[in-house]
Coordinates of C-alpha atoms and ligand atoms in Angstrom, one line a residue:
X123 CA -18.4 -23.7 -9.8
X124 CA -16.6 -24.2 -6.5
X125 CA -14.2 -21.1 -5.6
X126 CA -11.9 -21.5 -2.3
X127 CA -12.1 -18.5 -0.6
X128 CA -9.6 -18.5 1.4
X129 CA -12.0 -18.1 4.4
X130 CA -9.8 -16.4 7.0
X131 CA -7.8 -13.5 6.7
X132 CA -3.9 -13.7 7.5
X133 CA -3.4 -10.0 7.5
X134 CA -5.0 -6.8 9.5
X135 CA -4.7 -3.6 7.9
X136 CA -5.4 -1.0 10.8
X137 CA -6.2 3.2 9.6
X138 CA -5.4 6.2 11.3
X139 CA -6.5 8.3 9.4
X140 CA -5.0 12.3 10.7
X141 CA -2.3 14.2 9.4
X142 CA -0.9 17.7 10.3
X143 CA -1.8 19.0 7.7
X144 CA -3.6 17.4 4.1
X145 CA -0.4 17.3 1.2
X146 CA -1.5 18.6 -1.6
X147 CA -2.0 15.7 -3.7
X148 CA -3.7 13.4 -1.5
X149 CA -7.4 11.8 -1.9
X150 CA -6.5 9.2 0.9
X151 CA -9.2 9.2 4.3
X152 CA -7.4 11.5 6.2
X153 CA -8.3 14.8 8.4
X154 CA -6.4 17.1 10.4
X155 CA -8.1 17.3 14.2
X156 CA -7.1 17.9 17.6
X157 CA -5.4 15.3 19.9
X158 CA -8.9 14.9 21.5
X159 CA -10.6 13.1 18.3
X160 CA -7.5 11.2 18.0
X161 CA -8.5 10.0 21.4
X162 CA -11.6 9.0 20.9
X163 CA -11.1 7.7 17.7
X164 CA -8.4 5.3 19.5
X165 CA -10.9 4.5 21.6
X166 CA -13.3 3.1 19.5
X167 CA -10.5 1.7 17.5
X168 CA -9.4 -0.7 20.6
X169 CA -13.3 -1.9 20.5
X170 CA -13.3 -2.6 17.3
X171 CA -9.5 -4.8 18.2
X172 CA -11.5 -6.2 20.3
X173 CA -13.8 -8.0 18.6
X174 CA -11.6 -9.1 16.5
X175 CA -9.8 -11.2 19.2
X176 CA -9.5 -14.7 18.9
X177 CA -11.1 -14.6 15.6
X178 CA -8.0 -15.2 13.3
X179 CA -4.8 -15.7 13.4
X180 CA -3.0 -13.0 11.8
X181 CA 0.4 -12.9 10.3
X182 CA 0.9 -9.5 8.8
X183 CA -0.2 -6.2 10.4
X184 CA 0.0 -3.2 8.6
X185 CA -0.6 0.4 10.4
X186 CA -1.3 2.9 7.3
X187 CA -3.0 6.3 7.5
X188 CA -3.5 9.0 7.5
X189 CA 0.0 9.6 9.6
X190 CA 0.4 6.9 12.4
X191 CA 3.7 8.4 13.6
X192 CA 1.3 11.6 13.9
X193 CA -0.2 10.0 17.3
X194 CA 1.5 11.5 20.5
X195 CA 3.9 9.0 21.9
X196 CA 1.3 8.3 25.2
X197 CA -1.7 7.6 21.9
X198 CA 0.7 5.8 20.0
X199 CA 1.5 3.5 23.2
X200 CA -2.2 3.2 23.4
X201 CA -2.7 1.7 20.2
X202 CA 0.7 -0.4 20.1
X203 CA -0.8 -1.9 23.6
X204 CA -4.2 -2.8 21.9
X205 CA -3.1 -4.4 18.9
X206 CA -0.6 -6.3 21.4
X207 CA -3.1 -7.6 23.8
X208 CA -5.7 -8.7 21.0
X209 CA -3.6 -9.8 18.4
X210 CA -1.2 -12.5 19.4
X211 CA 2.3 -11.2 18.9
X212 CA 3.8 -15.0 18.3
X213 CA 1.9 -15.1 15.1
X214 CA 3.0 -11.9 13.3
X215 CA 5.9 -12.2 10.9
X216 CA 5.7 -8.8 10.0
X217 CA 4.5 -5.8 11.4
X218 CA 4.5 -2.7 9.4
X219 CA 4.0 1.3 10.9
X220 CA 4.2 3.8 8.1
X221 CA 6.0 7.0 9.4
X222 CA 6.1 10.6 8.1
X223 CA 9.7 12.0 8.5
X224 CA 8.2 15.3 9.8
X225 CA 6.5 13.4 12.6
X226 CA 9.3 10.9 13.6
X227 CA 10.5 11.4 17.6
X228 CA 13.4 9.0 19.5
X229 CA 10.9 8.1 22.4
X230 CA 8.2 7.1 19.1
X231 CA 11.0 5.3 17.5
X232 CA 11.5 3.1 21.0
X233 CA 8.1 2.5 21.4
X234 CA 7.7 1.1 18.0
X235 CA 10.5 -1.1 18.7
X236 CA 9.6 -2.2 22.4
X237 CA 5.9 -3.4 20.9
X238 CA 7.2 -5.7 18.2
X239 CA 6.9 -3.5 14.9
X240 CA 9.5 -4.9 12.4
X241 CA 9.2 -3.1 9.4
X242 CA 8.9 0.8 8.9
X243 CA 7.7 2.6 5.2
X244 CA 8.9 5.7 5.8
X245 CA 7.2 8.5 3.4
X246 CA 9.7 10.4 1.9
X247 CA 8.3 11.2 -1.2
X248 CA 11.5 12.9 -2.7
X249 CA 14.9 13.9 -0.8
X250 CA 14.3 17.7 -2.4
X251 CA 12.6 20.5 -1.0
X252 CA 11.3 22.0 -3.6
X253 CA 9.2 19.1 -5.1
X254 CA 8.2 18.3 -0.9
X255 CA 6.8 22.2 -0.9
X256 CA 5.3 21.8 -4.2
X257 CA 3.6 18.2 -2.8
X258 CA 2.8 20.0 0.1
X259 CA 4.9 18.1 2.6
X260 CA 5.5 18.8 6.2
X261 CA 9.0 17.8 6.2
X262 CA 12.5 18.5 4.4
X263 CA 14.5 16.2 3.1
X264 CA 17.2 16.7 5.7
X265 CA 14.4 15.6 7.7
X266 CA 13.6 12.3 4.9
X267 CA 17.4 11.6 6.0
X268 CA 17.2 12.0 9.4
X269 CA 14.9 9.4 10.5
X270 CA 16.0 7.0 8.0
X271 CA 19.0 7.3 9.9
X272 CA 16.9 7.8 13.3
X273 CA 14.9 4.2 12.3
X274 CA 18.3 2.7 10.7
X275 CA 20.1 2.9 14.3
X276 CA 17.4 2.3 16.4
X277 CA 17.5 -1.5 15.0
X278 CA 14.8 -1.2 12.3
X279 CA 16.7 -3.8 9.6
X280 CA 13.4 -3.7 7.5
X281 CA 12.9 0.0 6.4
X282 CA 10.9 0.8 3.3
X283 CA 10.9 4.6 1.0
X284 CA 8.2 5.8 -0.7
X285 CA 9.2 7.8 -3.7
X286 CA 7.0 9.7 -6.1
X287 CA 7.8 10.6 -10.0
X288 CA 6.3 12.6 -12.7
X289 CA 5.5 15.4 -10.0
X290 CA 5.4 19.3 -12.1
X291 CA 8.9 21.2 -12.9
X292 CA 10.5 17.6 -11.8
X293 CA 13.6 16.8 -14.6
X294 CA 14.7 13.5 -15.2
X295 CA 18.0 14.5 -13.2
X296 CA 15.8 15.3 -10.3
X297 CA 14.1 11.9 -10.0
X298 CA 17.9 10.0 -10.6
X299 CA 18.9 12.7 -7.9
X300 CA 16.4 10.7 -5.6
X301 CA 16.9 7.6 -6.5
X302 CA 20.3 7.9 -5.7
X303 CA 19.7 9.3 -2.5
X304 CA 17.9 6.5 -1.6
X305 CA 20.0 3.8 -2.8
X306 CA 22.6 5.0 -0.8
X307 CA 20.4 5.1 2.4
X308 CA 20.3 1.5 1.4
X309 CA 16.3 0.7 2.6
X310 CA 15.2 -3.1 2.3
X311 CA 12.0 -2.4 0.2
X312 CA 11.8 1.1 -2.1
X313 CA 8.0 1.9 -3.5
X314 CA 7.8 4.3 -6.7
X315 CA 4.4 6.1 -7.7
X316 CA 3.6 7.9 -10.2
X317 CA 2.3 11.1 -9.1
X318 CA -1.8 11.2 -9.9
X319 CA -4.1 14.0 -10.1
X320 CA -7.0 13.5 -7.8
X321 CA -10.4 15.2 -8.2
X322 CA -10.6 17.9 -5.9
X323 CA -7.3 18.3 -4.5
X324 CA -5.1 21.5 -4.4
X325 CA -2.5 20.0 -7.2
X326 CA -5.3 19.0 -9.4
X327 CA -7.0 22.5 -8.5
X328 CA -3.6 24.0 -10.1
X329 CA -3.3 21.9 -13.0
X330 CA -6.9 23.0 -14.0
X331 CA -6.0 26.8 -13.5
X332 CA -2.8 26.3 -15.3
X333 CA -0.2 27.3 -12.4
X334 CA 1.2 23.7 -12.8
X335 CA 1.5 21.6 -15.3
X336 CA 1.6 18.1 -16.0
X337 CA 4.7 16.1 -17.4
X338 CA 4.4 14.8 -20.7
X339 CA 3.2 11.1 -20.9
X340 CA 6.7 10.2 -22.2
X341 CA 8.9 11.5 -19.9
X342 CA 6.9 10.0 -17.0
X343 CA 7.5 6.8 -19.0
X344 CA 11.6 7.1 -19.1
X345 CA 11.4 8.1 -15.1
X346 CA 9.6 4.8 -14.6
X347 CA 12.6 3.1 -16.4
X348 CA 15.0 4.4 -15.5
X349 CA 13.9 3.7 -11.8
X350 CA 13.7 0.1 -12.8
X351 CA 17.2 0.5 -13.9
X352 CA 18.8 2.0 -11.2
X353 CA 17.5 0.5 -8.6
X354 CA 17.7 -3.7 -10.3
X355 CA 21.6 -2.2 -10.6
X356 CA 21.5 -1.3 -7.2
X357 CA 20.4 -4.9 -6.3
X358 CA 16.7 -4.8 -5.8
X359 CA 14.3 -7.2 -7.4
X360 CA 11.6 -5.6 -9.3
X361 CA 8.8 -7.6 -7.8
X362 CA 5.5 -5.9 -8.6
X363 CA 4.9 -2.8 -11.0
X364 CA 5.7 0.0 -8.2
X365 CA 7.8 -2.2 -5.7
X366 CA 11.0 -3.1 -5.6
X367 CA 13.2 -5.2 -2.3
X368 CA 16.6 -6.9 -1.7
X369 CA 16.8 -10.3 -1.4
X370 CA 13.1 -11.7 1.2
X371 CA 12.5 -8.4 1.9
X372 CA 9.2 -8.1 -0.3
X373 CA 6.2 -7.3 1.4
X374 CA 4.2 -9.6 2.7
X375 CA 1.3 -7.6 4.0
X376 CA 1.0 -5.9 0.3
X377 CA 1.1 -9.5 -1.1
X378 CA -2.2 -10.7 0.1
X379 CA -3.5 -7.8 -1.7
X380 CA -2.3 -8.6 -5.1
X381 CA -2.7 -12.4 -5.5
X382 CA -6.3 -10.9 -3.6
X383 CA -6.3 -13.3 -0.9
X384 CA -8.7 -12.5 2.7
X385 CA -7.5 -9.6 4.7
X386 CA -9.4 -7.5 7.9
X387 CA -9.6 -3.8 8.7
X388 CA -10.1 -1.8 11.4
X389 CA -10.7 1.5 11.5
X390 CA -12.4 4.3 9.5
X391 CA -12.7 3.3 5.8
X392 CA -10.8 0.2 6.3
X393 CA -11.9 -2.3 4.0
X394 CA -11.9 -6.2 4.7
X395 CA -12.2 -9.1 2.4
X396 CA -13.4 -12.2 4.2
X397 CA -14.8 -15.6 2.8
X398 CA -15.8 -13.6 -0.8
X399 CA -17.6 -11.3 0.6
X400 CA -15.7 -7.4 0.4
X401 CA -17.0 -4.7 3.2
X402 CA -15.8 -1.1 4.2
X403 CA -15.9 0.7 7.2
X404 CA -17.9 3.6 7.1
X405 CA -15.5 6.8 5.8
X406 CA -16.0 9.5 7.7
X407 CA -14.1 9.2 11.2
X408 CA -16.8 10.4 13.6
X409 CA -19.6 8.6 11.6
X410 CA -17.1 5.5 12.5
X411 CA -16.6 6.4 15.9
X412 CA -20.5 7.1 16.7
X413 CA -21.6 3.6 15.3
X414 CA -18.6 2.0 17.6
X415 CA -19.7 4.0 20.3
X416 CA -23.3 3.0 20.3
X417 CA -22.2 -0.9 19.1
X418 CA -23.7 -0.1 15.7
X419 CA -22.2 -2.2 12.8
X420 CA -20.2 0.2 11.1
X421 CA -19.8 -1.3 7.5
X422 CA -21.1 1.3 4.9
X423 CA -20.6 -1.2 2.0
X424 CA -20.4 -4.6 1.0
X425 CA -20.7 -6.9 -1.5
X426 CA -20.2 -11.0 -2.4
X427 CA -17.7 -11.5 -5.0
X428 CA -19.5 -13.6 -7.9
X429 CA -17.1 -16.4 -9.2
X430 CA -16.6 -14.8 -12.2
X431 CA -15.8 -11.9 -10.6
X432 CA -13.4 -12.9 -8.2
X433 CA -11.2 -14.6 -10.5
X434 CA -10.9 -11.5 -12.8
X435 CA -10.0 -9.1 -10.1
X436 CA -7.4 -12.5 -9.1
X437 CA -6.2 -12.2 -12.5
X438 CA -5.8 -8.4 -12.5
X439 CA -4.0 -8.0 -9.1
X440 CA -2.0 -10.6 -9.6
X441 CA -0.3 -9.4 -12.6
X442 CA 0.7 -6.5 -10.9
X443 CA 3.1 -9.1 -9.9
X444 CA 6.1 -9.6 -11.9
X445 CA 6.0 -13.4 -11.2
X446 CA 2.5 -13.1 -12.5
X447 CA 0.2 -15.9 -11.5
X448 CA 0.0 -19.6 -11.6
X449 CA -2.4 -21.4 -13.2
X450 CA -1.8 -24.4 -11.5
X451 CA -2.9 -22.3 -8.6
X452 CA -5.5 -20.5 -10.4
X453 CA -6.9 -23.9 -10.9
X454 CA -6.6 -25.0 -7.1
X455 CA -8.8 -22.1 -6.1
X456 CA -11.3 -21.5 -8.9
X457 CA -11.7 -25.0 -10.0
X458 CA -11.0 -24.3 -13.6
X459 CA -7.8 -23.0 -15.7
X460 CA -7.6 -19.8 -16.8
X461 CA -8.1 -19.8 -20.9
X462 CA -11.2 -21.1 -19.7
X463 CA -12.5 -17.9 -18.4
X464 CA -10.0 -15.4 -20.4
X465 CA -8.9 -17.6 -23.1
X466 CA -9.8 -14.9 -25.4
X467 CA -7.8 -12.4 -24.0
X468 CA -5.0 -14.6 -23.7
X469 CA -4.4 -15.8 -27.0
X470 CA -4.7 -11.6 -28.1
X471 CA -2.5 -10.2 -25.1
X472 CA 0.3 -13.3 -26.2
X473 CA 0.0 -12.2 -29.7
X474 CA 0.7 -8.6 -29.1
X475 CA 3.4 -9.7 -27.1
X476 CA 2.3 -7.7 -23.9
X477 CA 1.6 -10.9 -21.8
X478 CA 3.5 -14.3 -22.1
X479 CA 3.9 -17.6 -20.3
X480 CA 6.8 -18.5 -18.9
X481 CA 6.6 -22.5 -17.4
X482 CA 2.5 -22.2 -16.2
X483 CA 2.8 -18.9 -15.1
X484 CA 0.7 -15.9 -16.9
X485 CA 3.1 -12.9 -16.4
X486 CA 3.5 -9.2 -18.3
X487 CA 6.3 -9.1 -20.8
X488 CA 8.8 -5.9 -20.5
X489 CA 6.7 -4.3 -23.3
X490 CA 3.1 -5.0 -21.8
X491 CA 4.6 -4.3 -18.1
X492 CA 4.7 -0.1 -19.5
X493 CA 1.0 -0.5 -20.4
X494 CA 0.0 -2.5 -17.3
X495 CA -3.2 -0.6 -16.9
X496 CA -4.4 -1.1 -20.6
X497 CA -3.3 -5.1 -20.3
X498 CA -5.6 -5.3 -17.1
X499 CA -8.6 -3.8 -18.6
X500 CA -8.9 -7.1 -20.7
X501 CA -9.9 -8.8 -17.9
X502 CA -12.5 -7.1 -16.1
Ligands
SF4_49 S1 0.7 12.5 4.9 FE1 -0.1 11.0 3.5 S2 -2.3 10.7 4.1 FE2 -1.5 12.6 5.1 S3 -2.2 14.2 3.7 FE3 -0.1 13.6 3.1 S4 -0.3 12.0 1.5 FE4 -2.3 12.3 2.6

């Protein structure tokens, strides 16, 4: 069986991964430290640039965290320089910082501009205090506002909002109260998650003891569509299950993740996916910064996608996608269509009207699109 593998990567994902302080909800690889390990951690995240130079030719860079816009404005220059002087800036078509609002400064916002970012996702999470205190957020929604507003006339014409749903105490009028908000901000690209409870973490912690409590199943369902609603009526094409975007504004970094094409990573925990084979950086940020310190490969895990494999995690990432995927393309890269690997759990899906084809491509219908999670379990 002959699999292209898209051999080189066309996007860099880069991690920084400190906040002020960890939200209450949140599993991601982040720690709150002094300004000195984010020093050194910047350090040994220019080596790791380095390397990388000359290597690819990248066209997407996303900075995630973490917090990026947590970096003092002489760290953040630090690591806007490196990327700049080992990853060639004529390449990149889009360039992506994510910002918390509590974080945001003028002087940040200018350097951002000045070294060639062009697209913002600010974390706003919701526009109203109480569900930020009860997330554990370091900012108001005044402040969610603000630097929108800051970003909006500094030139950023490519801003995305993150928004989350389903969150404890949170009424349906709530979540249209933030959707509205947002609309009329009037972002390029608007995210919607559904809140999840993560083992471990304070929220989960009060779930468990019974201080919060979690929204029924259904009403999380209606938020979902009625945020499909509101914001196709507002103008934005619903282009993969949490994502929505005017007109070319989708995201093109987040793309090469769901049709699983190669990407890089820097940092700690940063994963990459180059020439079928998946690695990760190792988690925990002075593990990473040791090994890059004494030039020790710093991958804690890897592994070689098997065919088989790789076209059912293709299949499944992909139809996150509303346009679903192609078989035509399918059949470019794995050398084979697809009913001949999941023919089975085509004919079933089509049947029970949850997936359907529409020319060649394999897509989610309406009704499958609210079960996405149970669809893509067919597949593994
Ligand atoms: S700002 Fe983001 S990464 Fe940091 S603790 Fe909050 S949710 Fe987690």
């Amino acid at each position: 069986m002959t699999v292209k593998r898209d051999a080189l990567p066309h996007a860099l994902y880069i991690h920084i991964p400190f906040c002020v302080k960890k939200c209450n909800y949140c599993d991601f690889n982040s720690i709150v430290s002094g300004t000195k390990i984010v020093d050194r951690y910047l350090h040994a995240l220019e080596k790791e640039l380095r390397a990388l130079q000359g290597r690819y030719v990248f066209k997407t860079i996303y900075i995630g965290g973490g917090t990026p816009s947590i970096l003092a404005e002489t760290q953040l220059e630090k690591l806007l320089h490196s990327v700049v002087r080992y990853v060639p800036a004529s390449e990149i078509q889009e360039y992506t910082v994510e910002v918390n609002p509590g974080t945001l400064t003028g002087n940040k916002v200018a350097l951002l501009k000045a070294y060639f970012v062009n697209r913002i996702s600010l974390g706003v999470q919701s526009f109203q205090d109480s569900q930020l205190k009860l997330l554990g957020r370091i900012h108001s929604g005044d402040d969610a506002r603000n630097a929108f507003l800051l970003l909006r006339t500094s030139g950023f014409e490519n801003i995305n909002i993150d928004l989350i749903f389903g969150c404890p105490g949170q009424s349906s009028h709530d979540w249209e109260k933030d959707l509205r908000i947002a609309v009329e901000l009037n972002p390029e690209h608007i995210s919607t998650y559904s809140l999840t409870y993560e083992e471990g973490t304070p929220l989960t912690m009060d779930l468990e003891n019974e201080v919060v409590h979690k929204l029924d199943e259904s009403v999380e369902l209606e938020m979902y569509k009625t945020a499909i609603r509101h914001l196709t009526s507002a103008g934005y094409n619903h282009y993969e299950i949490s994502n929505f975007a005017k007109d070319r504004c989708e995201c093109s970094h987040n793309q090469v993740y769901w049709k699983n094409t190669g990407y890089a990573g820097a940092g700690a925990g940063a994963f990459s996916f180059i020439d079928g084979r998946r690695t990760s950086n190792v988690r925990d940020v002075f593990q990473y910064m040791a090994g890059i310190h004494e030039n020790k490969n710093v991958q804690s895990f890897g592994e070689c996608l098997q065919p088989e494999q790789f076209a059912s995690e293709t299949v499944i990432m992909s139809l996150r996608l509303r346009q679903g995927i192609s078989n035509t393309d399918f059949y470019k890269r794995f050398g084979y269509n697809l009913e001949e690997q999941f023919g089975t759990q085509i004919n079933r899906l089509v049947k029970e009207g949850l997936i359907s084809y529409e020319d060649e491509r394999l897509k989610l219908t309406e009704k499958g699109l609210f079960i996405a999670d149970t669809v893509m379990t067919e597949f593994v």
